[in-house]
Amino acid sequence: MTQSMLKTQSLPYCKGCGHDLIAKHSTKALEELGFAPLDVIMVTDIGCHGIIDKCMNTHTVHGLHGRSAALGAGIFFGLEEHDNKKVVVFIGDGGATIGLQHIMEAARLNLDITVVVHNNFLYGMTGGQTSGLTPHGFRTTTSFQGNPFDGYDICKLTHTAGARYVSRVLGIGDISADMKKAFDQKGFSLVEVMEICPSYGVKLNPKRKLKEIVESAGKEVGEWVNEDAAFKQQQGEKVENLLDKIPRVPMSFDRSLNTSKSLVLSGSAGEGVQLAANLLAKAAMLTGLHVTQKGSYPVTVGVGFSTAEVNLSPEDIHFHGISVPDMVLITSQDGLNHNKSRISQMTSGKLFIDSSLELPETGAEVIRHDFRGVGARNAAIHAILYFAKETGLVTQEAIYKALDLEGKSDKIPLDKIKKAMAG
Amino acid sequence: MHEKNNTNRVLIDGSRLIIESLARSGADAFIGYPIPPANLLYLYGSQRMDLMLSAPDEITTLQWMAGLSATGKLPVTATSFPGFALMIESVNMAYMMELPMVIVLVQRLGPATGTATCGAQGDLLLLNGTMSGGHPLPVLATSSFDDCWEMAAKASEVAIKLRTPVVLLTSKEEVMTQKSFDLAKLDDIQQTEKKWYSKTCCEYKPYKAGKDLVPDFLPVNQGNHQVRINASTHDQDGILQHSNKEAMDNTKRLEEKVRVRMDDYLFYDLDEEAKAETLVIAYGITAAAARDAVARMRASGKNVSLLTPKTLLPLPGQYAEIIKNYKQVVIAEESINNQLGSLLFGQQMPGNITFVGKMGKMIAPEEIIKEVRS
């Protein structure tokens, strides 16, 4: 004989509680659909609905208040097609309020899970407070005059978000056919079962009937369907090894530096500063040096300054911070503004600066050159090639080789730059 | 570490090493939101992990990770304080449920949003207080590119073997700065085996642990045994209980499990010098400056030792034992309140221990040297 989903028909709910009805008719529906208990992963959270776990023969996962839809989504993501499991999420109206975003996200992605909202119009376990799904006018322990606001229409929201199937039912009589329809969908389904909490709701709203409350709140009973296909895993292109594809930089030239040097290259966003710094670092590596490179720019990466810090050393570099650099290369006003303070602190070293810029105060030797003459986009690369020519700390040949390693040689107007340097 | 190999020199960042190491050691899913300065980890995670899901927020991230973990995956995320703050309740949930996962926490300047692109070391005390009840959350720290490789793999191993969330603590400058690096230095990484309950004869109790204090795992996507996973106080069957003995024993076991079993995961570097009476202590990004500072002091004739803790939480007793051997101890950390010192000594900081701290910028080697010589 097939094992029943429920361990017992005697469930731990108050007399007249709709949760009892939902549990019995949900499990009946799942059984009728042919699911064995261990085909079902029941995800619950905090609230009276969550105490059903101990009565279930299914797998049970009991999480945080309002998070069961997200937790159930995570389980769904981990399932394989052949697992043939059904993820069922039980949540209260309070939990649905807390975790509304999780429900929306699961509906938007059309994940193949079913969420059953136990809407008994208030937070029952915590003392009968108003939730986001409490109907307008319904009295709770925190709104004795009746809820002054409309509750969320969770059905409309999830339907609009993209759920495959949504229904609202009154928690009266045999609702197993309604539950069955929801469980049998391929894609996200949600059933909002309307009920009145017998402990708080009935006492505070005597003589009111469920149907009348639901109707007067404008929450029509019914079902809403989208024809969109269920979620399908779409992963981008994967690499088997993150270390394979990064360019190797073998020692190819004689070392040109015997002491550590720190360098700052700065210009404007979009003018190739970070690429130039990367080429300079790799050129140094080609001569056997150790390097570090880091960039800084405003949060709006497309405008303003772009600064790169590069350390070059014949030894292993541990600390890579640069306070007062040995050398600074400035190709634009943005770059100058961003580095004025540390340029002014330089008492030695070299400052390479575009000839269009006003000279800042500095103790460094100043070398002016028209870096921007080859076009703003190439100013930074022009600067490092000029720097190589003037200082010999890295060679221009090493920079050309670094360009080759990056596959960018044909994207830089090297002839134009060489001509500008010669001039 | 192997000998240097000229053909494997690359310019690389720590994020790439961390993700590759996590993938090789057993992580198979990356879930997250691309918060700075953890965004490179997100990028590489999306390229490398079998499954990548971009979550709308960090609460969802942790919940999805917990769900994946319940199906036998080892999910990974990377975040910084604002995201981690949102994750805390769900980290507690995963800890209580005993679901393995790795969270790479890239420290940036706080409080609150602070400065998104500025490094810091300000989250250690937060991590020490992450778990309600004072339960220890395992935290391993990187202090070099070698650690990005080795500690990331250990984080996976701890997560799987101890069935717990693990934090790999790092900071902006460690994961975003590019450095020349010889890949030939990297040791092979073995994937940590996920051992599952294999008996079919007997009743499976999801929270019944043996002497190793770790219950056998079974995922929810199998059909041999019923699995109950529970974030509330529960008994060995995974059924919610108020405070009966079995449930209290289970909650105590969670604390003991991490505290005792983390003895197997004690990682630190102690670079001792004979006759040294001074000890410099630094972890994370500041360890780099400390290495330079110690080398320079030694070159000038000063005898000095260096302790680089990598297992940060639960805080191993060995660090206090090492400290006892020195007349002068300098702790360097990129914060303004000596969080490691507070963990070690609380309000009773011994008089021979001083602190070098900073906010908004890395501590430079000269600052450590100055403190030692003061």
Tab-separated table of C-alpha atoms in Angstrom, chain A residues 1-408:
chain	number	residue	atom	x	y	z
A	1	MET	CA	0.000	0.000	0.000
A	2	THR	CA	1.288	3.469	-0.856
A	3	GLN	CA	2.344	5.453	2.168
A	4	SER	CA	0.213	8.447	2.976
A	5	MET	CA	1.763	11.918	2.855
A	6	LEU	CA	0.375	12.676	6.294
A	7	LYS	CA	1.454	10.702	9.353
A	8	THR	CA	-1.857	11.435	11.048
A	9	GLN	CA	-5.222	12.974	10.313
A	10	SER	CA	-5.151	14.585	13.745
A	11	LEU	CA	-3.337	17.816	12.986
A	12	PRO	CA	-2.175	20.297	15.637
A	13	TYR	CA	-4.459	23.179	14.673
A	14	CYS	CA	-7.157	25.081	16.526
A	15	LYS	CA	-10.692	23.888	15.923
A	16	GLY	CA	-11.981	25.351	12.681
A	17	CYS	CA	-8.584	26.432	11.386
A	18	GLY	CA	-8.276	26.469	7.609
A	19	HIS	CA	-4.679	25.275	7.873
A	20	ASP	CA	-6.034	21.808	8.724
A	21	LEU	CA	-8.059	21.842	5.525
A	22	ILE	CA	-5.125	23.014	3.424
A	23	ALA	CA	-2.773	20.330	4.774
A	24	LYS	CA	-5.267	17.513	4.231
A	25	HIS	CA	-6.342	18.592	0.775
A	26	SER	CA	-2.835	19.470	-0.398
A	27	THR	CA	-1.582	16.021	0.544
A	28	LYS	CA	-4.670	14.386	-0.946
A	29	ALA	CA	-4.048	16.263	-4.203
A	30	LEU	CA	-0.391	15.274	-4.302
A	31	GLU	CA	-1.276	11.633	-3.671
A	32	GLU	CA	-3.875	11.700	-6.417
A	33	LEU	CA	-1.259	13.092	-8.774
A	34	GLY	CA	0.838	10.012	-8.057
A	35	PHE	CA	3.558	11.552	-5.916
A	36	ALA	CA	5.108	9.318	-3.257
A	37	PRO	CA	5.893	11.079	0.043
A	38	LEU	CA	9.621	11.288	-0.681
A	39	ASP	CA	8.913	12.789	-4.102
A	40	VAL	CA	7.772	15.894	-2.256
A	41	ILE	CA	9.978	18.483	-0.598
A	42	MET	CA	7.780	20.507	1.727
A	43	VAL	CA	9.268	23.882	2.592
A	44	THR	CA	7.674	25.810	5.421
A	45	ASP	CA	8.621	28.711	7.617
A	46	ILE	CA	7.487	30.492	10.765
A	47	GLY	CA	3.798	30.720	11.497
A	48	CYS	CA	1.105	28.209	12.423
A	49	HIS	CA	1.313	26.614	8.966
A	50	GLY	CA	4.918	25.612	9.744
A	51	ILE	CA	4.025	23.224	12.551
A	52	ILE	CA	2.719	20.826	9.913
A	53	ASP	CA	6.280	19.502	9.363
A	54	LYS	CA	6.158	16.884	12.074
A	55	CYS	CA	2.959	15.446	10.596
A	56	MET	CA	4.454	14.939	7.141
A	57	ASN	CA	6.025	11.845	5.628
A	58	THR	CA	7.610	14.016	2.928
A	59	HIS	CA	11.008	15.638	3.132
A	60	THR	CA	10.551	18.763	5.237
A	61	VAL	CA	12.607	21.951	5.303
A	62	HIS	CA	11.674	24.502	7.951
A	63	GLY	CA	13.217	27.936	7.459
A	64	LEU	CA	13.010	31.575	8.465
A	65	HIS	CA	9.889	33.686	8.638
A	66	GLY	CA	8.921	34.827	5.154
A	67	ARG	CA	11.814	33.136	3.377
A	68	SER	CA	10.317	29.772	2.423
A	69	ALA	CA	9.670	30.793	-1.200
A	70	ALA	CA	13.352	31.719	-1.632
A	71	LEU	CA	14.506	28.591	0.197
A	72	GLY	CA	12.212	26.467	-1.971
A	73	ALA	CA	13.571	28.260	-5.053
A	74	GLY	CA	17.109	27.348	-3.997
A	75	ILE	CA	16.114	23.699	-3.635
A	76	PHE	CA	14.473	23.799	-7.052
A	77	PHE	CA	17.687	25.178	-8.597
A	78	GLY	CA	19.551	22.174	-7.189
A	79	LEU	CA	17.210	19.552	-8.643
A	80	GLU	CA	17.939	17.538	-11.742
A	81	GLU	CA	15.184	16.726	-14.215
A	82	HIS	CA	15.421	13.034	-13.357
A	83	ASP	CA	14.979	13.697	-9.641
A	84	ASN	CA	11.212	13.976	-10.255
A	85	LYS	CA	10.702	15.984	-7.114
A	86	LYS	CA	7.949	18.442	-6.368
A	87	VAL	CA	8.811	21.496	-4.272
A	88	VAL	CA	5.815	22.737	-2.271
A	89	VAL	CA	6.145	25.932	-0.269
A	90	PHE	CA	3.761	26.639	2.592
A	91	ILE	CA	3.676	30.229	3.798
A	92	GLY	CA	1.305	32.407	5.819
A	93	ASP	CA	-0.048	35.841	4.912
A	94	GLY	CA	2.470	37.334	7.341
A	95	GLY	CA	5.321	35.407	5.747
A	96	ALA	CA	4.106	36.392	2.285
A	97	THR	CA	4.263	40.029	3.414
A	98	ILE	CA	7.800	39.659	4.735
A	99	GLY	CA	9.043	37.718	1.739
A	100	LEU	CA	6.952	39.301	-1.010
A	101	GLN	CA	10.074	39.898	-3.106
A	102	HIS	CA	10.986	36.211	-2.924
A	103	ILE	CA	7.556	35.209	-4.219
A	104	MET	CA	7.746	37.806	-6.985
A	105	GLU	CA	11.193	36.614	-8.031
A	106	ALA	CA	10.091	32.972	-8.167
A	107	ALA	CA	7.033	34.022	-10.221
A	108	ARG	CA	9.113	36.230	-12.532
A	109	LEU	CA	11.523	33.371	-13.230
A	110	ASN	CA	8.563	30.983	-13.460
A	111	LEU	CA	10.302	28.417	-11.263
A	112	ASP	CA	8.620	25.056	-11.144
A	113	ILE	CA	7.414	25.233	-7.545
A	114	THR	CA	4.017	25.679	-5.903
A	115	VAL	CA	3.472	28.271	-3.179
A	116	VAL	CA	0.429	27.842	-0.962
A	117	VAL	CA	-0.421	31.059	0.852
A	118	HIS	CA	-2.390	30.387	4.030
A	119	ASN	CA	-4.167	33.742	4.164
A	120	ASN	CA	-6.009	33.842	7.465
A	121	PHE	CA	-5.876	37.644	7.372
A	122	LEU	CA	-3.402	38.222	10.203
A	123	TYR	CA	-0.196	37.153	11.946
A	124	GLY	CA	-1.723	34.336	14.001
A	125	MET	CA	1.248	32.884	15.856
A	126	THR	CA	2.463	36.243	17.138
A	127	GLY	CA	-0.846	37.541	18.475
A	128	GLY	CA	-3.227	38.478	15.674
A	129	GLN	CA	-1.562	41.547	14.170
A	130	THR	CA	-2.442	43.055	10.775
A	131	SER	CA	-0.416	41.721	7.844
A	132	GLY	CA	0.093	43.073	4.338
A	133	LEU	CA	-2.601	40.680	3.120
A	134	THR	CA	-5.256	41.602	5.736
A	135	PRO	CA	-8.384	42.774	3.873
A	136	HIS	CA	-9.603	46.345	4.197
A	137	GLY	CA	-11.932	46.680	7.176
A	138	PHE	CA	-10.943	43.402	8.806
A	139	ARG	CA	-10.332	43.763	12.529
A	140	THR	CA	-7.112	42.528	14.093
A	141	THR	CA	-5.428	43.020	17.455
A	142	THR	CA	-3.561	46.002	15.994
A	143	SER	CA	-6.534	47.504	14.135
A	144	PHE	CA	-9.621	47.190	16.298
A	145	GLN	CA	-11.525	49.583	14.028
A	146	GLY	CA	-10.685	47.489	11.014
A	147	ASN	CA	-7.669	47.565	8.718
A	148	PRO	CA	-7.685	51.041	7.142
A	149	PHE	CA	-5.698	49.863	4.125
A	150	ASP	CA	-6.309	47.453	1.290
A	151	GLY	CA	-4.271	44.286	1.464
A	152	TYR	CA	-1.934	43.258	-1.323
A	153	ASP	CA	-3.583	41.281	-4.085
A	154	ILE	CA	-0.951	38.535	-4.095
A	155	CYS	CA	-2.699	36.792	-7.003
A	156	LYS	CA	-2.615	39.832	-9.295
A	157	LEU	CA	0.959	40.582	-8.296
A	158	THR	CA	2.277	37.091	-9.021
A	159	HIS	CA	0.224	36.793	-12.194
A	160	THR	CA	1.639	40.076	-13.473
A	161	ALA	CA	5.138	38.992	-12.461
A	162	GLY	CA	4.852	36.022	-14.810
A	163	ALA	CA	3.540	33.078	-12.802
A	164	ARG	CA	2.292	30.185	-14.885
A	165	TYR	CA	-0.772	29.607	-12.735
A	166	VAL	CA	-2.385	31.528	-9.871
A	167	SER	CA	-5.648	30.881	-8.079
A	168	ARG	CA	-7.575	32.191	-5.125
A	169	VAL	CA	-9.903	29.810	-3.331
A	170	LEU	CA	-12.093	29.938	-0.248
A	171	GLY	CA	-10.866	27.533	2.398
A	172	ILE	CA	-14.202	25.766	2.703
A	173	GLY	CA	-15.151	22.203	1.777
A	174	ASP	CA	-13.036	19.993	-0.457
A	175	ILE	CA	-10.382	22.145	-2.120
A	176	SER	CA	-8.234	19.203	-3.252
A	177	ALA	CA	-9.200	19.696	-6.919
A	178	ASP	CA	-8.007	23.319	-6.740
A	179	MET	CA	-4.761	22.255	-5.117
A	180	LYS	CA	-4.294	19.480	-7.660
A	181	LYS	CA	-4.574	21.929	-10.525
A	182	ALA	CA	-1.879	24.139	-9.025
A	183	PHE	CA	0.475	21.238	-8.248
A	184	ASP	CA	0.077	19.881	-11.772
A	185	GLN	CA	1.489	22.949	-13.514
A	186	LYS	CA	4.863	23.137	-15.212
A	187	GLY	CA	6.107	26.475	-13.951
A	188	PHE	CA	5.393	28.675	-10.976
A	189	SER	CA	2.004	28.229	-9.341
A	190	LEU	CA	0.493	29.913	-6.329
A	191	VAL	CA	-2.736	29.258	-4.503
A	192	GLU	CA	-4.044	31.831	-2.049
A	193	VAL	CA	-6.364	30.026	0.304
A	194	MET	CA	-8.638	32.433	2.169
A	195	GLU	CA	-9.503	31.533	5.743
A	196	ILE	CA	-10.344	33.208	9.032
A	197	CYS	CA	-8.040	32.596	11.991
A	198	PRO	CA	-10.402	31.018	14.548
A	199	SER	CA	-8.460	32.373	17.513
A	200	TYR	CA	-8.204	36.045	16.570
A	201	GLY	CA	-10.123	36.615	13.362
A	202	VAL	CA	-13.416	35.064	14.347
A	203	LYS	CA	-13.430	36.661	17.790
A	204	LEU	CA	-12.655	40.162	16.513
A	205	ASN	CA	-14.994	39.894	13.514
A	206	PRO	CA	-18.092	38.110	14.875
A	207	LYS	CA	-20.867	37.267	12.466
A	208	ARG	CA	-18.706	37.993	9.422
A	209	LYS	CA	-18.569	35.188	6.878
A	210	LEU	CA	-15.487	34.282	4.816
A	211	LYS	CA	-17.192	34.762	1.447
A	212	GLU	CA	-18.502	38.190	2.398
A	213	ILE	CA	-15.096	39.328	3.717
A	214	VAL	CA	-13.333	38.230	0.544
A	215	GLU	CA	-15.959	39.791	-1.716
A	216	SER	CA	-16.096	43.093	0.147
A	217	ALA	CA	-12.314	43.309	-0.074
A	218	GLY	CA	-12.628	43.021	-3.846
A	219	LYS	CA	-10.582	39.834	-3.918
A	220	GLU	CA	-12.336	37.753	-6.494
A	221	VAL	CA	-12.061	34.003	-6.373
A	222	GLY	CA	-10.690	32.550	-9.600
A	223	GLU	CA	-7.615	31.574	-11.543
A	224	TRP	CA	-5.149	33.462	-13.707
A	225	VAL	CA	-2.891	31.819	-16.254
A	226	ASN	CA	0.174	32.838	-18.250
A	227	GLU	CA	1.254	30.689	-21.167
A	228	ASP	CA	4.949	31.475	-20.674
A	229	ALA	CA	7.277	28.496	-20.563
A	230	ALA	CA	8.608	27.329	-17.207
A	231	PHE	CA	12.104	28.309	-16.034
A	232	LYS	CA	14.917	26.698	-17.909
A	233	GLN	CA	18.474	26.875	-16.733
A	234	GLN	CA	20.424	29.108	-19.104
A	235	GLN	CA	24.054	29.240	-18.214
A	236	GLY	CA	26.525	31.419	-20.094
A	237	GLU	CA	29.695	30.062	-21.584
A	238	LYS	CA	31.819	28.339	-18.946
A	239	VAL	CA	35.562	27.944	-18.678
A	240	GLU	CA	37.104	24.806	-17.210
A	241	ASN	CA	40.028	26.641	-15.717
A	242	LEU	CA	40.303	30.356	-14.941
A	243	LEU	CA	44.092	30.198	-15.055
A	244	ASP	CA	44.480	28.721	-18.539
A	245	LYS	CA	43.510	31.684	-20.660
A	246	ILE	CA	45.366	34.515	-18.982
A	247	PRO	CA	48.414	35.541	-21.002
A	248	ARG	CA	51.763	34.171	-19.828
A	249	VAL	CA	54.473	36.799	-19.504
A	250	PRO	CA	57.827	35.036	-19.807
A	251	MET	CA	61.103	36.799	-19.071
A	252	SER	CA	62.212	37.849	-22.545
A	253	PHE	CA	64.499	40.859	-22.110
A	254	ASP	CA	67.404	41.815	-19.897
A	255	ARG	CA	66.451	43.369	-16.607
A	256	SER	CA	66.587	47.151	-16.753
A	257	LEU	CA	66.035	48.060	-13.107
A	258	ASN	CA	67.973	47.196	-9.955
A	259	THR	CA	65.884	49.017	-7.360
A	260	SER	CA	62.158	49.350	-6.671
A	261	LYS	CA	60.258	52.166	-8.349
A	262	SER	CA	56.705	53.357	-7.866
A	263	LEU	CA	54.811	55.031	-10.625
A	264	VAL	CA	51.456	56.759	-11.030
A	265	LEU	CA	49.817	57.147	-14.424
A	266	SER	CA	46.727	59.333	-14.499
A	267	GLY	CA	44.408	60.829	-17.071
A	268	SER	CA	40.760	60.830	-17.985
A	269	ALA	CA	38.297	57.952	-18.214
A	270	GLY	CA	38.163	56.434	-21.680
A	271	GLU	CA	41.700	57.493	-22.550
A	272	GLY	CA	43.329	54.093	-22.092
A	273	VAL	CA	45.009	54.744	-18.751
A	274	GLN	CA	44.356	51.303	-17.254
A	275	LEU	CA	45.356	49.527	-20.467
A	276	ALA	CA	48.575	51.535	-20.641
A	277	ALA	CA	49.359	50.713	-17.004
A	278	ASN	CA	48.701	47.056	-17.706
A	279	LEU	CA	51.055	47.151	-20.703
A	280	LEU	CA	53.721	48.892	-18.666
A	281	ALA	CA	53.389	46.285	-15.902
A	282	LYS	CA	53.626	43.425	-18.367
A	283	ALA	CA	56.550	45.059	-20.162
A	284	ALA	CA	58.334	45.209	-16.808
A	285	MET	CA	57.494	41.541	-16.209
A	286	LEU	CA	59.000	40.706	-19.601
A	287	THR	CA	62.266	42.106	-18.291
A	288	GLY	CA	62.056	39.864	-15.247
A	289	LEU	CA	60.699	42.425	-12.796
A	290	HIS	CA	58.002	41.878	-10.191
A	291	VAL	CA	55.062	44.258	-10.529
A	292	THR	CA	51.779	45.315	-8.972
A	293	GLN	CA	49.050	47.287	-10.684
A	294	LYS	CA	45.875	48.782	-9.341
A	295	GLY	CA	43.373	51.206	-10.720
A	296	SER	CA	41.182	53.839	-9.160
A	297	TYR	CA	38.412	55.878	-10.699
A	298	PRO	CA	35.138	57.454	-9.613
A	299	VAL	CA	32.091	55.191	-9.181
A	300	THR	CA	30.795	56.566	-12.478
A	301	VAL	CA	33.514	54.774	-14.390
A	302	GLY	CA	32.880	56.543	-17.692
A	303	VAL	CA	33.755	60.093	-16.639
A	304	GLY	CA	36.327	61.909	-14.529
A	305	PHE	CA	39.807	60.751	-13.613
A	306	SER	CA	41.377	57.378	-14.190
A	307	THR	CA	44.484	56.646	-12.147
A	308	ALA	CA	46.725	53.609	-12.142
A	309	GLU	CA	49.448	52.802	-9.633
A	310	VAL	CA	52.285	50.540	-10.700
A	311	ASN	CA	55.159	49.189	-8.615
A	312	LEU	CA	58.233	47.739	-10.301
A	313	SER	CA	60.850	45.799	-8.372
A	314	PRO	CA	63.588	43.236	-8.864
A	315	GLU	CA	62.330	41.607	-5.616
A	316	ASP	CA	59.004	40.089	-4.595
A	317	ILE	CA	56.564	42.901	-3.748
A	318	HIS	CA	54.513	42.541	-0.570
A	319	PHE	CA	53.165	46.007	0.329
A	320	HIS	CA	51.888	47.665	-2.839
A	321	GLY	CA	50.668	51.013	-1.519
A	322	ILE	CA	52.151	54.180	-2.993
A	323	SER	CA	52.182	57.316	-0.921
A	324	VAL	CA	54.633	59.631	-2.691
A	325	PRO	CA	55.556	58.045	-6.023
A	326	ASP	CA	58.960	58.035	-7.663
A	327	MET	CA	57.452	58.933	-10.997
A	328	VAL	CA	54.177	60.403	-12.202
A	329	LEU	CA	52.752	60.498	-15.721
A	330	ILE	CA	49.856	62.927	-16.251
A	331	THR	CA	47.956	63.051	-19.519
A	332	SER	CA	44.921	65.242	-18.730
A	333	GLN	CA	43.478	67.867	-16.398
A	334	ASP	CA	41.378	65.187	-14.618
A	335	GLY	CA	44.543	63.232	-13.893
A	336	LEU	CA	46.351	66.325	-12.665
A	337	ASN	CA	43.503	67.317	-10.347
A	338	HIS	CA	43.384	63.841	-8.827
A	339	ASN	CA	47.112	63.738	-8.104
A	340	LYS	CA	47.993	67.356	-7.318
A	341	SER	CA	48.478	66.627	-3.640
A	342	ARG	CA	50.987	63.849	-4.046
A	343	ILE	CA	52.777	65.599	-6.896
A	344	SER	CA	53.290	68.525	-4.523
A	345	GLN	CA	54.807	66.138	-1.953
A	346	MET	CA	57.439	64.869	-4.395
A	347	THR	CA	60.901	66.132	-3.495
A	348	SER	CA	62.646	64.089	-6.176
A	349	GLY	CA	61.723	61.769	-9.016
A	350	LYS	CA	60.182	62.694	-12.325
A	351	LEU	CA	56.927	64.206	-13.454
A	352	PHE	CA	55.935	63.601	-17.072
A	353	ILE	CA	53.089	65.939	-17.896
A	354	ASP	CA	51.133	66.842	-20.988
A	355	SER	CA	52.340	70.162	-22.351
A	356	SER	CA	48.813	71.616	-22.410
A	357	LEU	CA	48.572	71.523	-18.604
A	358	GLU	CA	49.546	74.169	-16.095
A	359	LEU	CA	52.559	73.057	-14.066
A	360	PRO	CA	51.778	72.104	-10.481
A	361	GLU	CA	54.088	72.763	-7.567
A	362	THR	CA	56.555	69.936	-7.187
A	363	GLY	CA	60.112	69.058	-6.247
A	364	ALA	CA	60.255	66.484	-9.044
A	365	GLU	CA	62.086	66.993	-12.314
A	366	VAL	CA	59.443	68.059	-14.839
A	367	ILE	CA	59.349	66.663	-18.360
A	368	ARG	CA	56.702	68.123	-20.650
A	369	HIS	CA	55.481	66.487	-23.816
A	370	ASP	CA	52.435	66.677	-26.042
A	371	PHE	CA	50.931	63.282	-25.125
A	372	ARG	CA	47.479	64.258	-26.334
A	373	GLY	CA	48.711	65.236	-29.792
A	374	VAL	CA	48.123	61.682	-31.021
A	375	GLY	CA	44.498	61.836	-29.862
A	376	ALA	CA	43.134	61.649	-26.340
A	377	ARG	CA	42.449	57.902	-26.619
A	378	ASN	CA	46.125	57.182	-27.216
A	379	ALA	CA	47.567	59.729	-24.784
A	380	ALA	CA	48.286	57.199	-22.026
A	381	ILE	CA	50.020	54.712	-24.312
A	382	HIS	CA	51.981	57.554	-25.826
A	383	ALA	CA	52.996	58.532	-22.294
A	384	ILE	CA	54.344	55.099	-21.311
A	385	LEU	CA	56.273	54.763	-24.575
A	386	TYR	CA	57.744	58.215	-24.045
A	387	PHE	CA	58.503	57.308	-20.429
A	388	ALA	CA	60.311	54.149	-21.621
A	389	LYS	CA	62.345	56.129	-24.118
A	390	GLU	CA	63.328	58.797	-21.588
A	391	THR	CA	64.063	56.627	-18.560
A	392	GLY	CA	65.022	53.223	-19.938
A	393	LEU	CA	63.383	51.611	-16.880
A	394	VAL	CA	61.412	49.496	-19.282
A	395	THR	CA	62.162	49.352	-22.981
A	396	GLN	CA	59.853	50.297	-25.818
A	397	GLU	CA	60.478	46.830	-27.298
A	398	ALA	CA	59.095	45.254	-24.127
A	399	ILE	CA	55.984	47.446	-24.394
A	400	TYR	CA	55.504	46.409	-28.024
A	401	LYS	CA	55.809	42.768	-26.979
A	402	ALA	CA	53.274	43.326	-24.190
A	403	LEU	CA	50.939	44.784	-26.807
A	404	ASP	CA	51.400	41.615	-28.852
A	405	LEU	CA	50.640	39.437	-25.816
A	406	GLU	CA	47.390	41.322	-25.380
A	407	GLY	CA	46.602	41.054	-29.082
A	408	LYS	CA	46.256	44.823	-29.294
